[in-house]
Structures are given as structure tokens and as C-alpha cells.
Short mmCIF file of C-alpha atoms and ligand atoms in Angstrom, two decimals:
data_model
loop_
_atom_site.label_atom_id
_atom_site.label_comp_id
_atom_site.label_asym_id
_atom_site.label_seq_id
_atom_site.Cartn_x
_atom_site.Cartn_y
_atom_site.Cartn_z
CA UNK A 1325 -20.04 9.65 -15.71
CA UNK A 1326 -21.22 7.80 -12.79
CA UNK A 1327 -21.79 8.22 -8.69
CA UNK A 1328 -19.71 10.89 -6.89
CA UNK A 1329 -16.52 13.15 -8.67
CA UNK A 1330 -13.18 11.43 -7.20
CA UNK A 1331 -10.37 13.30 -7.06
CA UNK A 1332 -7.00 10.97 -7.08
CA UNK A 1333 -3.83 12.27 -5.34
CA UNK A 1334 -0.58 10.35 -6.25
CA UNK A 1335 -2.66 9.05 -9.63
CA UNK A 1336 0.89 8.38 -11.14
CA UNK A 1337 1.77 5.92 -8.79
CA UNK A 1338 1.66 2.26 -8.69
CA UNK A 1339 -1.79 2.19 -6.71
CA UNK A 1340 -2.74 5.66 -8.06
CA UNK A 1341 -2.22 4.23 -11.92
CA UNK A 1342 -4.74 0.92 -11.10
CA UNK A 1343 -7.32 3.12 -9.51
CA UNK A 1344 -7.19 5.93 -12.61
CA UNK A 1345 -7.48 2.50 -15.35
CA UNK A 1346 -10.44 0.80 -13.20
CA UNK A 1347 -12.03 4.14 -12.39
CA UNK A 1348 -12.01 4.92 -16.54
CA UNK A 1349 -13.58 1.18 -16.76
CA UNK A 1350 -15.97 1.50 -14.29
CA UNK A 1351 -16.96 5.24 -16.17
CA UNK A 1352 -16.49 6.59 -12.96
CA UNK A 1353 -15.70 10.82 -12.57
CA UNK A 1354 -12.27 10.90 -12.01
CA UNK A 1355 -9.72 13.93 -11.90
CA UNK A 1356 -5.97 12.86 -11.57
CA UNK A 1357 -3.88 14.61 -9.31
CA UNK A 1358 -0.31 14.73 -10.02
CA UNK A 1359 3.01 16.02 -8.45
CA UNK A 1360 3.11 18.65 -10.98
CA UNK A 1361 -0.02 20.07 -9.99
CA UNK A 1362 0.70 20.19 -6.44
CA UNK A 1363 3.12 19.38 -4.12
CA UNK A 1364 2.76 17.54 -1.26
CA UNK A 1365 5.66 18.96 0.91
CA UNK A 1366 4.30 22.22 0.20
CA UNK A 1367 3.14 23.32 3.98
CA UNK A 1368 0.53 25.18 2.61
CA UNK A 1369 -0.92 23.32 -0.87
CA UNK A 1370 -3.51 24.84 -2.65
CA UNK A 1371 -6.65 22.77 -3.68
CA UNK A 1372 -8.47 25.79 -5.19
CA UNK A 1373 -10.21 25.19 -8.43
CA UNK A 1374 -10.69 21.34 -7.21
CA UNK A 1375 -13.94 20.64 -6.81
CA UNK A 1376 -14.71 17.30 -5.51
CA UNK A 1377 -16.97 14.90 -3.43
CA UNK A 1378 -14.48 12.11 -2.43
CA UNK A 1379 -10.65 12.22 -2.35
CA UNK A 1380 -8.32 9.17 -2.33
CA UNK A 1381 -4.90 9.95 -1.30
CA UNK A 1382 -1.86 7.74 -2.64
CA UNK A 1383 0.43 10.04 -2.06
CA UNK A 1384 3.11 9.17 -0.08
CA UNK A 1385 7.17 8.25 0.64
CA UNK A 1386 7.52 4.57 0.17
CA UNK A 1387 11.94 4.12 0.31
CA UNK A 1388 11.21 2.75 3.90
CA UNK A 1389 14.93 2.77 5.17
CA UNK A 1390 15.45 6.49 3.53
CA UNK A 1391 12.52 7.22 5.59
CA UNK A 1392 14.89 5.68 8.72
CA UNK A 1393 17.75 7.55 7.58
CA UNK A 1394 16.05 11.09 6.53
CA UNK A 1395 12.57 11.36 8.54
CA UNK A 1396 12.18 15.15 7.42
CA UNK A 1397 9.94 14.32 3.71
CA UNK A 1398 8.23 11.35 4.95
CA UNK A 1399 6.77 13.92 8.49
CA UNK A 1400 5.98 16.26 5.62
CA UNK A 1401 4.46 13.87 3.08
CA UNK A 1402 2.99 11.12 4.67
CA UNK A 1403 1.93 12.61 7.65
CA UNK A 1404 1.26 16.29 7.73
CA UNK A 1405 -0.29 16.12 3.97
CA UNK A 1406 -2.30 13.84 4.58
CA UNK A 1407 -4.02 16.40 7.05
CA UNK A 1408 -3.58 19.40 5.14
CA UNK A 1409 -5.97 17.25 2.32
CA UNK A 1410 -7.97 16.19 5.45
CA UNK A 1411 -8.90 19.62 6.23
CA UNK A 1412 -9.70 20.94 2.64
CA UNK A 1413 -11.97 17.63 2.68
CA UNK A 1414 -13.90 18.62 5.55
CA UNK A 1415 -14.04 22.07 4.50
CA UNK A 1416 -15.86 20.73 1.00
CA UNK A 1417 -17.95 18.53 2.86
CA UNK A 1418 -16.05 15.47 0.95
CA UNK A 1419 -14.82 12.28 1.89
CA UNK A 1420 -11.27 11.37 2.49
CA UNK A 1421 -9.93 7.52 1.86
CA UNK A 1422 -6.46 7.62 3.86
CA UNK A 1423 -4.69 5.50 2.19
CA UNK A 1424 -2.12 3.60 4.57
CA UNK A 1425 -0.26 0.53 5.23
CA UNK A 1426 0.13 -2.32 7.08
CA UNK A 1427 3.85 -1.15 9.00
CA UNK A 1428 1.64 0.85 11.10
CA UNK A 1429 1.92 -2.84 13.07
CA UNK A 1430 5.23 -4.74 14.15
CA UNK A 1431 5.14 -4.28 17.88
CA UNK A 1432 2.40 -6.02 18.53
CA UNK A 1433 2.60 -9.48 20.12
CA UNK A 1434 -0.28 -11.06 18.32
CA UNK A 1435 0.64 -13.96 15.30
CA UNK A 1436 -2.86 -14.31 13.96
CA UNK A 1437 -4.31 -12.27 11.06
CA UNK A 1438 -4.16 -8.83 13.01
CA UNK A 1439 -7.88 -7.07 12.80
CA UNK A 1440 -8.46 -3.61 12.91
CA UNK A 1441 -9.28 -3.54 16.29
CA UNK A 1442 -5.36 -3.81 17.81
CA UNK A 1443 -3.69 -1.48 18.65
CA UNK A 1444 -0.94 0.14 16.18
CA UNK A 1445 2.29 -0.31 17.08
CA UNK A 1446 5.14 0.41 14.06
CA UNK A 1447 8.27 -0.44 14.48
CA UNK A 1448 9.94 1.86 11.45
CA UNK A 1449 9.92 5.44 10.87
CA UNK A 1450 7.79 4.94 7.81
CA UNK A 1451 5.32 3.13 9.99
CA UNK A 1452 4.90 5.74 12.45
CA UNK A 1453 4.76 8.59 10.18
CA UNK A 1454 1.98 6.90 8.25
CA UNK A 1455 0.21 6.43 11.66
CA UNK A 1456 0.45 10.09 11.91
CA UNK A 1457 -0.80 10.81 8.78
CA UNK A 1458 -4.01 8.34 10.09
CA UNK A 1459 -4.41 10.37 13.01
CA UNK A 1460 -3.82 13.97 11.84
CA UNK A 1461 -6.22 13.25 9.00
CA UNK A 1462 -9.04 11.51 11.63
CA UNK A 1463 -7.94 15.63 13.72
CA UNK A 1464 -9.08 17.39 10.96
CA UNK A 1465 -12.11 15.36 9.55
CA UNK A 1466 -14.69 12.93 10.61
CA UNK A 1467 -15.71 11.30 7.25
CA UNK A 1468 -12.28 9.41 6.71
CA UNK A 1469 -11.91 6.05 5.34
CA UNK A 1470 -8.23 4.67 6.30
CA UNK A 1471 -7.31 1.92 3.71
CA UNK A 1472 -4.31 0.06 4.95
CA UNK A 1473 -2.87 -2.09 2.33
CA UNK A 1474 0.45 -3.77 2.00
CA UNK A 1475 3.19 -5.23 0.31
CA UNK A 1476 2.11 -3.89 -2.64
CA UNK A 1477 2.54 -5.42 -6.77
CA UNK A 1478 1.01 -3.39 -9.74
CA UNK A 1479 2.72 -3.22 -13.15
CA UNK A 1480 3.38 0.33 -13.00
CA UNK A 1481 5.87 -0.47 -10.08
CA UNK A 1482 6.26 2.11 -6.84
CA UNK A 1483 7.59 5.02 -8.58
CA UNK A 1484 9.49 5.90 -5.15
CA UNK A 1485 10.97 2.76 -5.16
CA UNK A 1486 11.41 2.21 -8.64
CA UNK A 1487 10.23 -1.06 -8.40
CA UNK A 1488 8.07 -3.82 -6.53
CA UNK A 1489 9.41 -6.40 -4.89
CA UNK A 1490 8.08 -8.87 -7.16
CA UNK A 1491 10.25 -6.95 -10.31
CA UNK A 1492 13.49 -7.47 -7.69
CA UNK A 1493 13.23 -11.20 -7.37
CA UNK A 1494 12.62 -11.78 -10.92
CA UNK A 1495 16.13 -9.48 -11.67
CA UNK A 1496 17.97 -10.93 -8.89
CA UNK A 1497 16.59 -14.97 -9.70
CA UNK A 1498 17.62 -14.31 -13.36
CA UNK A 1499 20.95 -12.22 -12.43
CA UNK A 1500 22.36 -14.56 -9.81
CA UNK A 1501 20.78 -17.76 -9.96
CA UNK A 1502 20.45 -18.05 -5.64
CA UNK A 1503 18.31 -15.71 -3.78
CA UNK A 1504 18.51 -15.36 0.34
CA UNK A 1505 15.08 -14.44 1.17
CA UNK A 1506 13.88 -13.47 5.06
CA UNK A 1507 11.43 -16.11 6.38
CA UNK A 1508 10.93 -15.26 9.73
CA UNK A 1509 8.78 -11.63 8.37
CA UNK A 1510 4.80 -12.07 7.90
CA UNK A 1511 2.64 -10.39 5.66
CA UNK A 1512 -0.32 -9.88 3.33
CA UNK A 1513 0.98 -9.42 -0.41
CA UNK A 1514 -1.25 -7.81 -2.36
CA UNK A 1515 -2.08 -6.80 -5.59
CA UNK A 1516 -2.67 -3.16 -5.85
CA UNK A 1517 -4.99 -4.23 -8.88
CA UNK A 1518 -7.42 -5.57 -6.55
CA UNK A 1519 -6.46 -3.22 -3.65
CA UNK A 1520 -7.52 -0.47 -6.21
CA UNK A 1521 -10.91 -2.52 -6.83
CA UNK A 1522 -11.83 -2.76 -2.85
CA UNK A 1523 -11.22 0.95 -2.47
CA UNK A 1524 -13.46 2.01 -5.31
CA UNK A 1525 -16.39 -0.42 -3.99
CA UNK A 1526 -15.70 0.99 -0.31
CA UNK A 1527 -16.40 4.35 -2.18
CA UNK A 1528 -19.47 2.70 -3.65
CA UNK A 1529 -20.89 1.00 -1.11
CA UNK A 1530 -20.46 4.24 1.16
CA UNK A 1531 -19.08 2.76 3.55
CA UNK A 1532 -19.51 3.68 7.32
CA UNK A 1533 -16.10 6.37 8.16
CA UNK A 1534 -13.49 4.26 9.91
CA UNK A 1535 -10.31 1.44 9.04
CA UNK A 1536 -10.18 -1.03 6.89
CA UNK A 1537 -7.62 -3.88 6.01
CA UNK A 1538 -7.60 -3.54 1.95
CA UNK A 1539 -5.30 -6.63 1.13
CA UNK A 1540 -5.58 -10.18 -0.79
CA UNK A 1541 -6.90 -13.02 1.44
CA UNK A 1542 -3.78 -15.26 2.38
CA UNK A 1543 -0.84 -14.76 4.06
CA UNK A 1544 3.08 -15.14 3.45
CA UNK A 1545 6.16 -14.80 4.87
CA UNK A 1546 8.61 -12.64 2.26
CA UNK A 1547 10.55 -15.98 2.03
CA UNK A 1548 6.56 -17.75 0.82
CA UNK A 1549 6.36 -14.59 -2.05
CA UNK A 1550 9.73 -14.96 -3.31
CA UNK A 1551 9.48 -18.70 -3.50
CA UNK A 1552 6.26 -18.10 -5.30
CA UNK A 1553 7.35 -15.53 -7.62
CA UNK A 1554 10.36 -17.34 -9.24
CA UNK A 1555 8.55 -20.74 -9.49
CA UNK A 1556 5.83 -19.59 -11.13
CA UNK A 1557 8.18 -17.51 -13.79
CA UNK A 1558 9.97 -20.41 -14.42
CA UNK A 1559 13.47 -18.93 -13.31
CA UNK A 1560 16.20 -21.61 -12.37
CA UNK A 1561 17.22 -20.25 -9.20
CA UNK A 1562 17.62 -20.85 -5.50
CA UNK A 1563 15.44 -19.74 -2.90
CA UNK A 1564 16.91 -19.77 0.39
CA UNK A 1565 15.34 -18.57 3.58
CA UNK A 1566 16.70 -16.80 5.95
CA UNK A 1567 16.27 -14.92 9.43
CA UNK A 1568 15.95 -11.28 9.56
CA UNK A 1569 19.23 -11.50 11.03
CA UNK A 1570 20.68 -11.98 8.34
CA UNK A 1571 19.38 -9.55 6.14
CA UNK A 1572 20.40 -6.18 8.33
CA UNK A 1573 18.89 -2.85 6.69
CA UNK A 1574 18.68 0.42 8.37
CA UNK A 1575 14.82 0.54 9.39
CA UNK A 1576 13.51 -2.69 11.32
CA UNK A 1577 10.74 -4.66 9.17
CA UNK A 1578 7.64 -5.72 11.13
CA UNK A 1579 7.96 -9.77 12.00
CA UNK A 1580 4.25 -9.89 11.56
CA UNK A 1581 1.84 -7.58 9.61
CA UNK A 1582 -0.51 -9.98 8.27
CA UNK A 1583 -3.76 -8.73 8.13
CA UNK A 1584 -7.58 -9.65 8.43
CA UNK A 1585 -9.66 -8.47 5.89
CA UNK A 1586 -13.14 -9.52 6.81
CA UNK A 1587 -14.43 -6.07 7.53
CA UNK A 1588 -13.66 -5.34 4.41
CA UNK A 1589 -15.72 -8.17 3.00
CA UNK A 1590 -18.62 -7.45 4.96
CA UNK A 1591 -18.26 -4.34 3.79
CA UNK A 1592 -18.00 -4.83 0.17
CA UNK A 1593 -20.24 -7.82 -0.09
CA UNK A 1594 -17.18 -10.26 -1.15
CA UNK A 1595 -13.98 -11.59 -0.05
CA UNK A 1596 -10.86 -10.90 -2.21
CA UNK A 1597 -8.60 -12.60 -4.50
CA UNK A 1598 -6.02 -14.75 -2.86
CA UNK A 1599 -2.34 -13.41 -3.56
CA UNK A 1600 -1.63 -15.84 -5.26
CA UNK A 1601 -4.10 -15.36 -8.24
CA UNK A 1602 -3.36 -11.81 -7.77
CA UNK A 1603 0.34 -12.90 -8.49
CA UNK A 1604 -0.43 -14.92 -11.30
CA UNK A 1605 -2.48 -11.98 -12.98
CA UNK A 1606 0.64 -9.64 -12.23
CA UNK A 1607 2.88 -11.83 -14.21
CA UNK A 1608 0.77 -12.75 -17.19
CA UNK A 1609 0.12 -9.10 -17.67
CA UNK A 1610 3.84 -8.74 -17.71
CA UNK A 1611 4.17 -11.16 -19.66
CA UNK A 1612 5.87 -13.49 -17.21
CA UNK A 1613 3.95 -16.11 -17.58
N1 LIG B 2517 4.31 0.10 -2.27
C1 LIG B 2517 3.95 -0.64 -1.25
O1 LIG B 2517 4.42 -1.78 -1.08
C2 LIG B 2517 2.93 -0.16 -0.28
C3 LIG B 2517 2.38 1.10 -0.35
N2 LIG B 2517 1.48 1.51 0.60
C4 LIG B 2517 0.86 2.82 0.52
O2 LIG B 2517 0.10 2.84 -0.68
C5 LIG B 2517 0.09 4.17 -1.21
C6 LIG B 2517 0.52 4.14 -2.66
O3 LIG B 2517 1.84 3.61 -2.76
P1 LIG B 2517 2.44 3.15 -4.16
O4 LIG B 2517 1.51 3.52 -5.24
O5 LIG B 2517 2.89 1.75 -4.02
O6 LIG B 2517 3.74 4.06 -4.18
P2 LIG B 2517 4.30 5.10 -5.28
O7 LIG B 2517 5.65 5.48 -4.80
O8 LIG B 2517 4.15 4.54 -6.64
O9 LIG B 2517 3.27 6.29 -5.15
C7 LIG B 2517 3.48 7.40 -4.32
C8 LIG B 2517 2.85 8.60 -4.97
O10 LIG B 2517 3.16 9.74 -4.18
C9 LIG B 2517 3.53 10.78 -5.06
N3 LIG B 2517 4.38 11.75 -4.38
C10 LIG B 2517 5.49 11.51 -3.65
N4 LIG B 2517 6.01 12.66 -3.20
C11 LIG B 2517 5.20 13.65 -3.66
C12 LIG B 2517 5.19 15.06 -3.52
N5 LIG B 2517 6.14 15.72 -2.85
N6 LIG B 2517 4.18 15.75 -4.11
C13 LIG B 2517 3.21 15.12 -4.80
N7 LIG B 2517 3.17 13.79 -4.97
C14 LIG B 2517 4.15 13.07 -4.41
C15 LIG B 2517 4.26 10.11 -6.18
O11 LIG B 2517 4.32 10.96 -7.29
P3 LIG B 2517 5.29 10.65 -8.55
O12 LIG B 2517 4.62 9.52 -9.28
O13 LIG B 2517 5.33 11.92 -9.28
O14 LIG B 2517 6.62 10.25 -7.96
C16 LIG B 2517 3.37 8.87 -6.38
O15 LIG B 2517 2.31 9.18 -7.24
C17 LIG B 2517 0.96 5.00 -0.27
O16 LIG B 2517 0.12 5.60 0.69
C18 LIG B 2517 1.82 3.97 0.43
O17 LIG B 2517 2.23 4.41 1.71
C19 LIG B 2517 1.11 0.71 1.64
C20 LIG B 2517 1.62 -0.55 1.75
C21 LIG B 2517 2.53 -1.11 0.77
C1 LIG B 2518 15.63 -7.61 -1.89
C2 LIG B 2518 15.53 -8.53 -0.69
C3 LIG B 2518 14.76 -8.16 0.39
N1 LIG B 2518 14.68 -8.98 1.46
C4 LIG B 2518 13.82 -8.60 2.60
C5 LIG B 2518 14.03 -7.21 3.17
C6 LIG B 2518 12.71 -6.95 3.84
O1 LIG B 2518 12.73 -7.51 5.15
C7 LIG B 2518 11.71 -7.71 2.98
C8 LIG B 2518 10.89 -6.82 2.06
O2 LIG B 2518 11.71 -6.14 1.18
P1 LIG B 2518 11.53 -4.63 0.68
O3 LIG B 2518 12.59 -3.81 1.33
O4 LIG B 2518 11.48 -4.69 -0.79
O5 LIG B 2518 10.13 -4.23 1.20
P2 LIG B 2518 9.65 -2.92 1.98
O6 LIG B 2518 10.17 -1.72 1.29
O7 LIG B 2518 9.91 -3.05 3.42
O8 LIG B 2518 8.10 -3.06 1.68
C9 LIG B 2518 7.20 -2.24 2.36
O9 LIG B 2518 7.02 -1.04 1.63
C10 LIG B 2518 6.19 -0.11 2.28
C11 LIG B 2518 6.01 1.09 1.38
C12 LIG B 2518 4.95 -0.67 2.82
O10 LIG B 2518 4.01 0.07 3.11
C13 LIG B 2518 4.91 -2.10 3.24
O11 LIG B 2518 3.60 -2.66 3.15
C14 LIG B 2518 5.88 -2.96 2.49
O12 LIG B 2518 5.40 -3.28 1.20
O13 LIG B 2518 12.48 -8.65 2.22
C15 LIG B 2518 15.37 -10.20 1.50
O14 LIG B 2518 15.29 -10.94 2.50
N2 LIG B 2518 16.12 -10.55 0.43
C16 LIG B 2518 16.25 -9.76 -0.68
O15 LIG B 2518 16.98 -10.11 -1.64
#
């Protein structure tokens, strides 16, 4: 076993999962943290017994319109856990990689690959209680890495959601032939594959405390994805875009959350993967392609 002992919070999730099968390759010292060992509404968790020198918390609620509709587990989870584990970090003397997203933007007027330098500004309840869990953890702690990725694809799927979007547009392209897809929304898809990579090497590298934009190079509107996705499966189906307005759901999407990610390449020493060959290794390892 190599370099410091991780300890992985949410390791059964869809980013959690990557990170616990490249951490095994990389013969890294992982423990995997699962809801059954502790749980993360609990207002006062216990980490005794778990010793470790970095933690990387995936935990979190990702059903953004429940979080519009029920804000109670997504304060608890995403926000106040995320400086409970903050605290027990600081009190170790270990560091903390916040894992976070990029709907902590949406208000913001910029259309240019956002850095990490503007100002946050979410739009959805999810959003802000993710920003929360940024700043509560940044209260407790000063060695905190905040990852921020975004719309994320791994083959274990969001086990919130159920699902990725990518899995959606391949059931709904085969199911009904003509998809309506919003084009007026920009973002950065990513594969949480390589978003699991840039974390571990931001562990690695030690990098200096502060955020970082942990998403594939490239940029796409959901309209761009879907239109991506279903050509590259082969499906025979429409893809029709659409504005926002025509898609109504209960929280508000960001219309631009595209993000910059060359501090993160300075960082790490490389740039990453387009999204698109981070799509393309998505659906060959499902067998999509
Ligand atoms: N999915 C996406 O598109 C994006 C996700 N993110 C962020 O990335 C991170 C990982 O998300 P992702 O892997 O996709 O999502 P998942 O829903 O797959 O992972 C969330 C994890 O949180 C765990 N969890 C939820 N509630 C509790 C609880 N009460 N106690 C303990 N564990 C709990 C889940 O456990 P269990 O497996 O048992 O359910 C799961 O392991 C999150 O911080 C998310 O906000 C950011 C941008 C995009
Ligand atoms: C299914 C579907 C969605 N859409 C729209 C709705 C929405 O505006 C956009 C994205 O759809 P979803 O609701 O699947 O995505 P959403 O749950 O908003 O995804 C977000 O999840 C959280 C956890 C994050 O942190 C974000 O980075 C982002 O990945 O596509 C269509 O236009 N047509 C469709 O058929």
C-alpha cells in the first residue's frame, strides 16, 4: 500500500465506486465508507475507530428537484455533514476533498468557461445547500480541497437517482423513438471515471488547500450530450432541442455551468479527457458501443 490512508465516504456511489476501483489499481490505502456504517443525517456521526490521513467525501443528495420540493435531507446531508466530517478532519490533522458540483453557479451573468474565481451564485436548492456544505466544511477546517464536478456518467449510475442521464436517453431514444432535449442549458459533462482520476492525483500531487473545477475539457449544452449519446449508440431516434421553457421541473437548472478546468491542469500536470472520449469509454464499457 502506497502514499497516505484514504478514507472514502459515499464509496457505493457512482463517483465513490470509480474512486474505490482506481484507488485498488493504483494500490493505494483505501477504507470504504458506506451508509451502513454511518449515517450521514445522523447530527452527531461517529468516526471513532477511523483512522485516516485524507478523506474524500461523495456523500451526498443528488434527486435535485426532491431537494426543491423537501430541503430538510439535502441541509442535513449535503451541507451540515459535510462539516461534521470537516471537523473530525481537522481534529485528525487530515485532509478533507469536498466533493461538490457545478449548480453552485446559475446566477451568474458570465457565458465563458466560469473559473474558480466567480462568485457562486446557485439557482436550485441543491445548489445552495452544496455551497453550504463548501463553506461549513472551509468553518471547520483549513486543509480542504473542494472538487466541483458535474453532470456526472459512471457505469455504476447515481444510486440517488437511479440512473445517469446518459442511461435515460439511451431508454427514452430506444422507448420512444423522438427525444425533446433542452438546448438553451450549458455544461461540462463529465465522466466520473476521469473525475475520480483528477481527484486521486490532486491527493497525490498535494495540492495547495482551495477549489478546483474537476470536469472533462469541452463543453455542451444538454441538447449537445443527448445528441451525442444516441448517435454514437446507434439508436434511430429524434433529437429535438428545446428551450428550458419547455421542459418545466420543480427546481430551476443553471443556463450556464460550464466550467474551466485549467487550475486543475496546472495542478495535476495534464489536461483531461474531452467528454466526448470520456463518453465513448462509458459506452463501450457498457457495452454500447
Ligand atoms: N451525479 C451527478 O451528476 C453529480 C454529482 N455531483 C456530486 O458528486 C458526488 C457524488 O455523486 P454521485 O456519486 O453521482 O451520486 P450517488 O447518488 O451515486 O452517491 C451519493 C452517495 O451518498 C450516499 N448517501 C446518501 N445519503 C446518505 C446517508 N444518509 N448516509 C450515508 N450515505 C449516504 C449514497 O449512499 P448509497 O449508495 O448507500 O445510497 C451514495 O454513496 C456528490 O457530492 C454529488 O453532489 C456533482 C455534480 C454532478
Ligand atoms: C430527461 C430529460 C431531461 N431534460 C433536461 C432537464 C434538465 O434541464 C437537464 C438535465 O437533466 P437531469 O434532471 O437528468 O439532470 P440534473 O439532475 O439536473 O443533473 C444534475 O445533477 C446534480 C446532482 C448535479 O450536481 C449537476 O452537476 C447535474 O448533473 O435535461 C430534457 O430536456 N429532456 C429530457 O428528456
Amino acid at each position: 500500500m502506497a502514499g497516505p490512508r484514504i478514507a472514502l465516504f459515499g464509496a457505493n456511489g457512482q463517483l465513490g465506486s470509480d474512486i474505490s476501483t482506481l484507488a485498488a489499481q493504483r494500490g493505494l490505502d483505501l477504507v470504504p465508507v458506506t451508509r451502513a456504517q454511518l449515517d450521514a443525517s445522523d447530527p452527531t456521526p461517529s468516526f471513532d475507530g477511523l483512522a485516516f490521513d485524507v478523506a474524500i467525501n461523495c456523500v451526498a443528495v443528488t434527486r435535485v428537484d426532491d431537494c426543491e420540493k423537501d430541503p430538510a435531507p439535502a441541509v442535513a446531508i449535503n451541507a451540515h455533514f459535510a462539516g461534521r466530517l470537516a471537523r473530525a478532519c481537522a481534529a485528525r490533522g487530515a485532509r478533507l476533498v469536498q466533493v461538490s458540483t457545478d449548480y453552485v453557479y446559475g446566477g451568474q451573468a458570465q457565458r465563458e468557461p466560469l473559473s474558480e474565481e466567480i462568485g457562486r451564485a446557485p439557482v436550485n436548492v441543491y445548489g445552495a445547500t452544496k455551497a453550504l456544505g463548501e463553506d461549513l466544511a472551509r468553518l471547520e477546517h483549513d486543509d480542504v480541497i473542494v472538487a466541483r464536478v458535474a453532470s456526472l456518467f459512471g457505469v455504476a449510475g447515481a444510486s440517488g437517482k437511479g440512473g445517469n442521464f446518459v442511461e435515460t436517453m439511451l431508454r427514452l431514444g430506444q422507448e420512444r423513438g423522438r427525444l425533446t432535449v433542452v438546448a438553451d442549458q450549458m455544461m461540462s459533462p463529465t465522466g466520473s471515471w476521469d473525475a475520480g482520476e483528477a481527484i486521486l492525483d490532486l491527493i497525490a500531487a498535494e495540492a495547495p488547500a482551495g477549489d478546483y473545477h474537476v470536469v472533462n475539457s469541452g463543453a455542451a449544452s444538454w441538447w449537445d450530450f443527448a445528441a451525442r449519446i444516441i448517435e454514437r449508440a446507434g439508436i434511430a431516434a429524434e433529437v429535438a432541442p428545446i428551450p428550458t421553457s419547455d421542459f418545466p421541473t420543480p427546481a430551476r437548472r443553471p443556463p450556464y455551468s460550464a466550467l474551466s478546468n485549467a487550475k486543475l491542469s496546472t495542478a495535476i500536470g495534464r489536461s483531461t479527457p474531452h467528454w466526448t472520449d470520456a463518453l465513448d469509454r462509458y459506452l463501450r464499457a457498457k457495452g454500447r458501443i
